[in-house]
XYZ file of C-alpha atoms in Angstrom:
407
model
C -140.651 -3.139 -17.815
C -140.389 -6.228 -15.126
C -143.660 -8.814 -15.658
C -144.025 -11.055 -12.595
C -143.996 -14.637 -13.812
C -144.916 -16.700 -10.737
C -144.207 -16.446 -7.071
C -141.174 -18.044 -5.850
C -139.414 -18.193 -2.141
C -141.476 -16.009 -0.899
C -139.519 -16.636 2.772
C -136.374 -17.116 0.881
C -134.592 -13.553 0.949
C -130.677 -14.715 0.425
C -129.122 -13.653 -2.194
C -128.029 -16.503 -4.901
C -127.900 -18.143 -8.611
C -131.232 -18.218 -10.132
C -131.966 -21.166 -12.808
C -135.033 -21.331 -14.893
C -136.479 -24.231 -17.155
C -137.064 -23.970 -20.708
C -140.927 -24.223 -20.046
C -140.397 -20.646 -17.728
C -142.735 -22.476 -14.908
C -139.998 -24.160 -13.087
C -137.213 -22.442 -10.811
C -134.082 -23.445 -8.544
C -132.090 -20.735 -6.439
C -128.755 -22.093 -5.585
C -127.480 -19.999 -2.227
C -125.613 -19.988 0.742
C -127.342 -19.609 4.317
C -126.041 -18.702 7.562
C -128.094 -20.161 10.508
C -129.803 -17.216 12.633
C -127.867 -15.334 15.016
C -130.689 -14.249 17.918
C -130.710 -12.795 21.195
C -132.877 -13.065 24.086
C -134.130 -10.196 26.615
C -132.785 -10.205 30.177
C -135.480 -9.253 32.893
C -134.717 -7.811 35.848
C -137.418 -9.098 39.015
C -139.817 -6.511 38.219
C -140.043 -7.231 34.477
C -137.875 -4.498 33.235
C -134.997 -5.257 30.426
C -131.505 -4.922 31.879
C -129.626 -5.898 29.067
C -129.550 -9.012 26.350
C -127.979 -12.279 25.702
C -127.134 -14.887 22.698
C -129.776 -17.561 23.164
C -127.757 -20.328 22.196
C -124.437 -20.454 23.743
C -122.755 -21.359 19.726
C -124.347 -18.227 18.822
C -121.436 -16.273 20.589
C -118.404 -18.419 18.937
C -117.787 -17.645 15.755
C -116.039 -20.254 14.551
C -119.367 -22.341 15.460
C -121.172 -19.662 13.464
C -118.995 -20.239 10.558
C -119.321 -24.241 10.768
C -123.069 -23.423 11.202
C -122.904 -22.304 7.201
C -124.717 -24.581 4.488
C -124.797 -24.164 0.521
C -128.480 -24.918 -0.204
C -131.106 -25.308 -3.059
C -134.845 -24.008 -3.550
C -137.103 -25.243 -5.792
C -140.185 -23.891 -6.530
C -142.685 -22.743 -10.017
C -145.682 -22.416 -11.272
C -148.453 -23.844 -9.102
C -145.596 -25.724 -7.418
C -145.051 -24.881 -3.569
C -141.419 -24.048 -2.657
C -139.144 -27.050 -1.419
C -135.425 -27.279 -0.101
C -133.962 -30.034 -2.523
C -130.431 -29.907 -1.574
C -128.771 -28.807 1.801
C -124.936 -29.271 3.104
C -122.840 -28.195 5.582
C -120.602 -26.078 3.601
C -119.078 -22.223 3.312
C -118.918 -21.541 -0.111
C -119.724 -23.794 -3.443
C -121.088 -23.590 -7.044
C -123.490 -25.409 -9.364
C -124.003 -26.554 -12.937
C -127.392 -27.483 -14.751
C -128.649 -28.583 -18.189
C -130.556 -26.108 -20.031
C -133.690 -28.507 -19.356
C -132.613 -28.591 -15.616
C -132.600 -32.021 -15.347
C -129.078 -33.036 -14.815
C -127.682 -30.595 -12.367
C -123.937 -31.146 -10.453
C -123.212 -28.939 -7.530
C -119.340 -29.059 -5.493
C -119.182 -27.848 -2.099
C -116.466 -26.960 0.033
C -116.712 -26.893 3.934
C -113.683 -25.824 6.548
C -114.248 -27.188 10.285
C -113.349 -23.749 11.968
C -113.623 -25.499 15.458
C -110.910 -28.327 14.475
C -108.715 -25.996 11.824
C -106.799 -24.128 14.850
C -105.965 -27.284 17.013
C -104.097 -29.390 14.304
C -100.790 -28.544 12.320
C -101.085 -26.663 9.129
C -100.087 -29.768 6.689
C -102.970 -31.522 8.407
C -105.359 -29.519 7.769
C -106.260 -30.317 3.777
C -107.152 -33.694 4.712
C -108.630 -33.778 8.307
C -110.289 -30.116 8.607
C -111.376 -29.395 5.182
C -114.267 -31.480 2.723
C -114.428 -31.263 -1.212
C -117.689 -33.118 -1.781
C -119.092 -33.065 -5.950
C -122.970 -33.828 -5.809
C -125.052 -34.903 -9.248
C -128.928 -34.838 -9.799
C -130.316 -36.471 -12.863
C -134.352 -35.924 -11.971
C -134.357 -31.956 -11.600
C -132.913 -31.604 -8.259
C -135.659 -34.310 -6.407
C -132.494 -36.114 -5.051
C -128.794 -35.794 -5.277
C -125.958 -38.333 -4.986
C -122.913 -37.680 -3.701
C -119.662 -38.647 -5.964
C -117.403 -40.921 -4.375
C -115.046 -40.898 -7.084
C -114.128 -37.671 -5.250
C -112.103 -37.596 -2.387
C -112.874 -34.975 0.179
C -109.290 -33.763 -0.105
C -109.393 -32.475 -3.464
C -110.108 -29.179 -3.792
C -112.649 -28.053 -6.461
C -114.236 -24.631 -7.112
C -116.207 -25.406 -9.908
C -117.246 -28.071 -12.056
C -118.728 -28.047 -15.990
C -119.750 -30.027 -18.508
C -121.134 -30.093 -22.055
C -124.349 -30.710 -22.813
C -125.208 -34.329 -22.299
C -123.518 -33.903 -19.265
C -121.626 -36.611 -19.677
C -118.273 -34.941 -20.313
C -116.484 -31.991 -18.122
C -114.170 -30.865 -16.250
C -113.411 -29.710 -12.353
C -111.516 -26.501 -11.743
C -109.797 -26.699 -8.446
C -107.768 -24.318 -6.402
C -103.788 -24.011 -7.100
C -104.955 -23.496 -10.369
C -105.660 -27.415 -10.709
C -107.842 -29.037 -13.422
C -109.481 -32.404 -13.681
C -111.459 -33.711 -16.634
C -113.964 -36.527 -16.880
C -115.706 -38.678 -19.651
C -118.320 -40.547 -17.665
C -120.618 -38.255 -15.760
C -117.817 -38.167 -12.977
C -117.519 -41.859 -12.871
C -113.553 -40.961 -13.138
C -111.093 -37.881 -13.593
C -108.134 -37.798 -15.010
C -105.953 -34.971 -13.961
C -104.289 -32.014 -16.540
C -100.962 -31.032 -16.281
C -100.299 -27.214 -16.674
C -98.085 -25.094 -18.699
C -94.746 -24.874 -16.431
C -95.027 -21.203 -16.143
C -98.390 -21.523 -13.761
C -96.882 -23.756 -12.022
C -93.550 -21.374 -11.474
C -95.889 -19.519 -10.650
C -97.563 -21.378 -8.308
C -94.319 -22.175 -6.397
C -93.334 -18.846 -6.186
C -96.430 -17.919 -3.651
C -97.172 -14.592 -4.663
C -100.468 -13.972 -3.507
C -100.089 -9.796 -3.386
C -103.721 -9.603 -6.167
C -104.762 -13.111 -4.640
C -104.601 -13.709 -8.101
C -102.270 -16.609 -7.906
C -104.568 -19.893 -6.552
C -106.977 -19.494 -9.112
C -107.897 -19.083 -12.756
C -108.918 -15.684 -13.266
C -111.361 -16.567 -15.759
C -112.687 -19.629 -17.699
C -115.009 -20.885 -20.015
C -116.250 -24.477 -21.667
C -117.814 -24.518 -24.582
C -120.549 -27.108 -24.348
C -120.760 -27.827 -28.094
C -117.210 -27.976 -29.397
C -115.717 -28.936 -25.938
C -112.778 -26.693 -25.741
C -111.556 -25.561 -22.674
C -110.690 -22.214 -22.227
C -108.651 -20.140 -19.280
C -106.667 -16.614 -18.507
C -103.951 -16.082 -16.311
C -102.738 -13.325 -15.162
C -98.645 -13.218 -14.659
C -96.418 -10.264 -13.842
C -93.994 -9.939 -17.181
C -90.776 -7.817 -16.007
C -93.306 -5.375 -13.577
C -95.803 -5.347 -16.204
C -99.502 -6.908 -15.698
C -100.491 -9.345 -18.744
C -103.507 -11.497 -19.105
C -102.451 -15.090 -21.043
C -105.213 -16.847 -22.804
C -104.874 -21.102 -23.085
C -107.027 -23.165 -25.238
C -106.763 -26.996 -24.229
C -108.750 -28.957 -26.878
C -110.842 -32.085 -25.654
C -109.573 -35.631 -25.537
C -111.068 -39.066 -24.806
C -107.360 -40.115 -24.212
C -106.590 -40.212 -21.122
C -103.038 -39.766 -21.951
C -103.623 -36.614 -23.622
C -104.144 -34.998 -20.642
C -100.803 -31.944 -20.994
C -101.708 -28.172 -21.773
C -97.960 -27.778 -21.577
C -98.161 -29.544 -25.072
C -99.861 -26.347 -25.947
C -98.438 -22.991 -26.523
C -100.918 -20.071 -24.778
C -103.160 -18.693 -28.113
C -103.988 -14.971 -26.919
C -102.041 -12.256 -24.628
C -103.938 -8.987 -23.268
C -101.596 -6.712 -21.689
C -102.200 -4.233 -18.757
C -106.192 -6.233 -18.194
C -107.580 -8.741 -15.962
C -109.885 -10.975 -18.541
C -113.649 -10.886 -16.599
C -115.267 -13.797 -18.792
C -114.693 -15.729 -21.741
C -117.450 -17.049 -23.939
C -116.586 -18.857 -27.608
C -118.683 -19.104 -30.716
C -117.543 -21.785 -32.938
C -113.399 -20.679 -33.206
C -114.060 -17.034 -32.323
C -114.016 -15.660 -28.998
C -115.572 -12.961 -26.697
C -113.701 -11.669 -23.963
C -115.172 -9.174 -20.804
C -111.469 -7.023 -19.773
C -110.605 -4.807 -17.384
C -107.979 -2.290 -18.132
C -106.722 -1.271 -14.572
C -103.814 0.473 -12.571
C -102.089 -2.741 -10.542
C -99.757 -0.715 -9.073
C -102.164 1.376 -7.570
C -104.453 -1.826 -6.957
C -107.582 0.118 -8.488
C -109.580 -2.582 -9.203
C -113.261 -1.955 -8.891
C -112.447 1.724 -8.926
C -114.426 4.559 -10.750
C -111.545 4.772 -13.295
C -111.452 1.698 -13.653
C -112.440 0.763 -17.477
C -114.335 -2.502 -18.889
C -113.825 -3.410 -22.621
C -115.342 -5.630 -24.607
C -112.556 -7.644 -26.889
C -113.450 -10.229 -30.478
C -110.192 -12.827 -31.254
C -109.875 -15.430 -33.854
C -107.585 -17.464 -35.000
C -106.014 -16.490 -38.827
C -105.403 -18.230 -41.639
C -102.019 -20.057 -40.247
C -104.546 -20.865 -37.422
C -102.779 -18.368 -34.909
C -105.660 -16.299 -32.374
C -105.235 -12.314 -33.161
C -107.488 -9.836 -31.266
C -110.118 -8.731 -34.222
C -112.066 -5.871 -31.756
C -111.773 -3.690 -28.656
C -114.836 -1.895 -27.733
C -115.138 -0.040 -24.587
C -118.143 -0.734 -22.693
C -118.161 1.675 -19.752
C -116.468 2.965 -16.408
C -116.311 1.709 -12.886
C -118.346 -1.110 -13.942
C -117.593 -4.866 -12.037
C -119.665 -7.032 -14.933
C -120.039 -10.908 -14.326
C -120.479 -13.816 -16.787
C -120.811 -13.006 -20.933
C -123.649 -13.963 -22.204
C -124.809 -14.700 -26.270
C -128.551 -14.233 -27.167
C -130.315 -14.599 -30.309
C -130.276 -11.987 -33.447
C -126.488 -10.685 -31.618
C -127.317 -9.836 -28.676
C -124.783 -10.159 -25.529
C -125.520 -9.478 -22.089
C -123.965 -9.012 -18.472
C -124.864 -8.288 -15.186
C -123.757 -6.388 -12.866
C -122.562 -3.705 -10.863
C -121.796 0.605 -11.338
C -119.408 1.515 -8.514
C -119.605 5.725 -7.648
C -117.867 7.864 -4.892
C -121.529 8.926 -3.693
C -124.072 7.276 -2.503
C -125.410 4.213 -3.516
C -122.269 3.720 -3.894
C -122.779 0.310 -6.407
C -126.302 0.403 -8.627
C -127.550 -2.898 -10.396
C -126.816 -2.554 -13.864
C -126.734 -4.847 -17.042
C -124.974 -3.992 -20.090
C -126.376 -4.883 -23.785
C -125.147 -5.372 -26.980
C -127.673 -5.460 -29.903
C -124.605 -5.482 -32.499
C -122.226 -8.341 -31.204
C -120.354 -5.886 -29.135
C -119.926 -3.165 -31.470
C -122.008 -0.558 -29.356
C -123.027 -0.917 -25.655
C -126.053 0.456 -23.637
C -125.731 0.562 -19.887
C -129.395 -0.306 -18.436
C -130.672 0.064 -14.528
C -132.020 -3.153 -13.500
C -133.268 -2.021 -10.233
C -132.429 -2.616 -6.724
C -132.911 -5.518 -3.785
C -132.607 -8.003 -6.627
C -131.705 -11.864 -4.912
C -130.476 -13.114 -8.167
C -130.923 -13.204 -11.644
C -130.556 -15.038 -15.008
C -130.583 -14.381 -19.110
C -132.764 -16.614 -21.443
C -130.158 -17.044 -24.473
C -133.112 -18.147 -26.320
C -135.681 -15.532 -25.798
C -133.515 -12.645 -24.788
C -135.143 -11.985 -21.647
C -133.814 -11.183 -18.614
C -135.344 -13.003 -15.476
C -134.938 -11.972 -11.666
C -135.980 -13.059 -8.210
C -136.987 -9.877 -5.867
C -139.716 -9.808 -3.546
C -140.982 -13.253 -3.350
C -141.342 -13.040 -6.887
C -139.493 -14.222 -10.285
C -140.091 -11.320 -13.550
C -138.510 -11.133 -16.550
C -138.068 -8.410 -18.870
C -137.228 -7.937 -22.873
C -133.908 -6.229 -23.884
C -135.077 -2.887 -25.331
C -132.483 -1.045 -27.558
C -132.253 2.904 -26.705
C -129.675 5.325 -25.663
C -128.495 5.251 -22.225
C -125.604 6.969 -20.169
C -125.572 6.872 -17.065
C -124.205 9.446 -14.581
């Protein structure tokens, strides 16, 4: 049962990443907005519509429509009106925040559509495309750009432990960068020669290839985690790497490292790590028949840990469901887990909102509805609730254990 919390972007209604403070009274929804497209009635002398027209000549160019694009934040709470603390011109992007909220980093990535097609290809990366990294240490209030970040390096994601002091910047081509002063600096990792084989080889056929499938960094310990997916004689395999943190910045090799897990036949959703153990989201799929996302498609739920000669060996494989797409892994109190995300059918709706719980560590798996229209949505790892944004509104809801299958 959803209980409304407080009122929040009530004019907002994209779709986005919803962050909430410890306190519950405080919320940020991190999006990306695409200026209106509108048209305008033409009249004919006696007053009669004849036909209609962009009313801005941009409107009708769609690489102006594309440059038009902006990654934005809201911020809004309890008793607090809403207020647009961040905007850039950008296409896509992607955020980190402290639990308090107070120290948040967001990367951005912008293509100039109008410039991209009149200059050659190897000029592009540096004259038609912008990496900007952007940090906040008051909430969101104000952000300041990183200039220790040129606008030619691509990044996709940036993360850091909790001080926020120390992290790391995933880019694309499967390229990793790691600071130790807040982004001050980065120091760049050099990857295990088979990524980069594979890199150089340009097979793009899952457009699998230019990133990291999946990754995770645990904030406490400060290991770094990724899977890649490689194609082993015609056969799928996902290849877990664990790169251990180092002030050094000549330690800075995960070739010195051999990879600690292999799942074969499954593209590895999420990681998430508990001390030296690790939970792994999988999805067991047909790649020669490119199912994934299909109705057959199946999600499992996987435990590893390393041994007594300190070598990683899968513990568990549960299987949580069919023809379900689930996003990040999350670990509650009193061993709970929790995911978001979608049911795919043949029939209409043909995806339902869905979240599936563990009350067991992952032992057994329930499969609840979370409704429709939902914007965006977050879990409390302290509390166990579940918190959305729908309607103008932010609820949140307790995990309830009971039986659940759905059609």
């Amino acid at each position: 049962m959803w209980a409304t919390e407080f009122e929040f972007a009530k004019n907002n209604f994209n779709g986005g990443i919803l962050a909430i403070n410890a306190n519950k009274d405080k919320a940020l929804l991190f999006y990306i907005n695409q200026e209106k497209i509108e048209f305008v009635d033409i009249l004919n002398e006696k007053g009669e519509f004849i036909d209609s027209k962009y009313k801005e000549e941009w409107m009708r160019d769609n690489s102006q429509v594309l440059n038009r694009m902006t990654v934005e934040v809201l911020s809004g709470g309890k008793g607090k009106p809403d207020k647009l603390v961040f905007k850039e011109p950008a296409q896509t992007g992607q955020w980190w925040q402290s639990a308090d909220l107070n120290t948040i980093y967001i990367n951005t990535y912008f293509l100039d559509y109008v410039l991209v097609d009149t200059i050659p290809e190897q000029d592009q990366i540096r004259k038609a495309r912008r990496y900007k990294i952007f940090k906040s240490i008051d909430g969101g209030e104000t952000f300041t750009q990183l200039k220790s970040w040129p606008p030619f390096r691509q990044v996709k994601q940036v993360l850091f432990d909790e001080t926020g002091v120390y992290g790391y910047a995933i880019g694309e081509q499967k390229t990793l960068w790691r600071t130790s002063d807040a982004g001050k600096t980065w120091i760049q990792i050099h990857m295990p020669k088979q990524i980069v084989d594979q890199l150089n080889a340009m097979k793009y056929e899952f457009r699998m290839d230019e990133f990291f499938n999946s990754y995770h960094f645990d904030e406490k310990t400060k290991d770094f985690y990724f899977s890649n997916l490689f194609d082993h004689q015609g056969q799928y395999q996902s290849v877990v790497y664990k790169f251990p943190w180092s002030d050094d910045p000549k330690d800075n090799r995960i070739d010195q490292y051999s990879p600690i897990l292999t799942l074969p036949k499954s593209d590895i959703v999420d990681i998430n790590s508990e001390g030296e153990k690790l939970y792994v989201l999988g999805m067991v799929y047909d790649f020669e028949k490119k199912t994934y996302g299909h109705v057959d498609t199946e999600t499992t739920f996987l435990v590893a840990a390393p041994n007594e000669q300190n070598k990683y060996q899968w513990l568990e494989k549960v299987k949580i469901g069919n023809a379900l797409q689930l996003s990040k892994l999350y670990m509650g109190q009193n061993r709970v887990l929790y995911s978001s995300g979608f049911k795919n059918s043949n029939n209409y709706p043909y995806q339902r909102d869905i979240a599936a719980v563990s009350f067991d560590k992952g032992r057994s798996w329930q499969i609840d509805e979370e409704g429709n229209m939902i914007q965006a949505s977050t879990f409390d790892n302290k509390t166990n609730k579940v918190f959305i944004l729908k309607g103008g509104k932010v609820s949140s809801r307790e995990l309830t254990k009971f039986s659940s299958l759905l059609p």
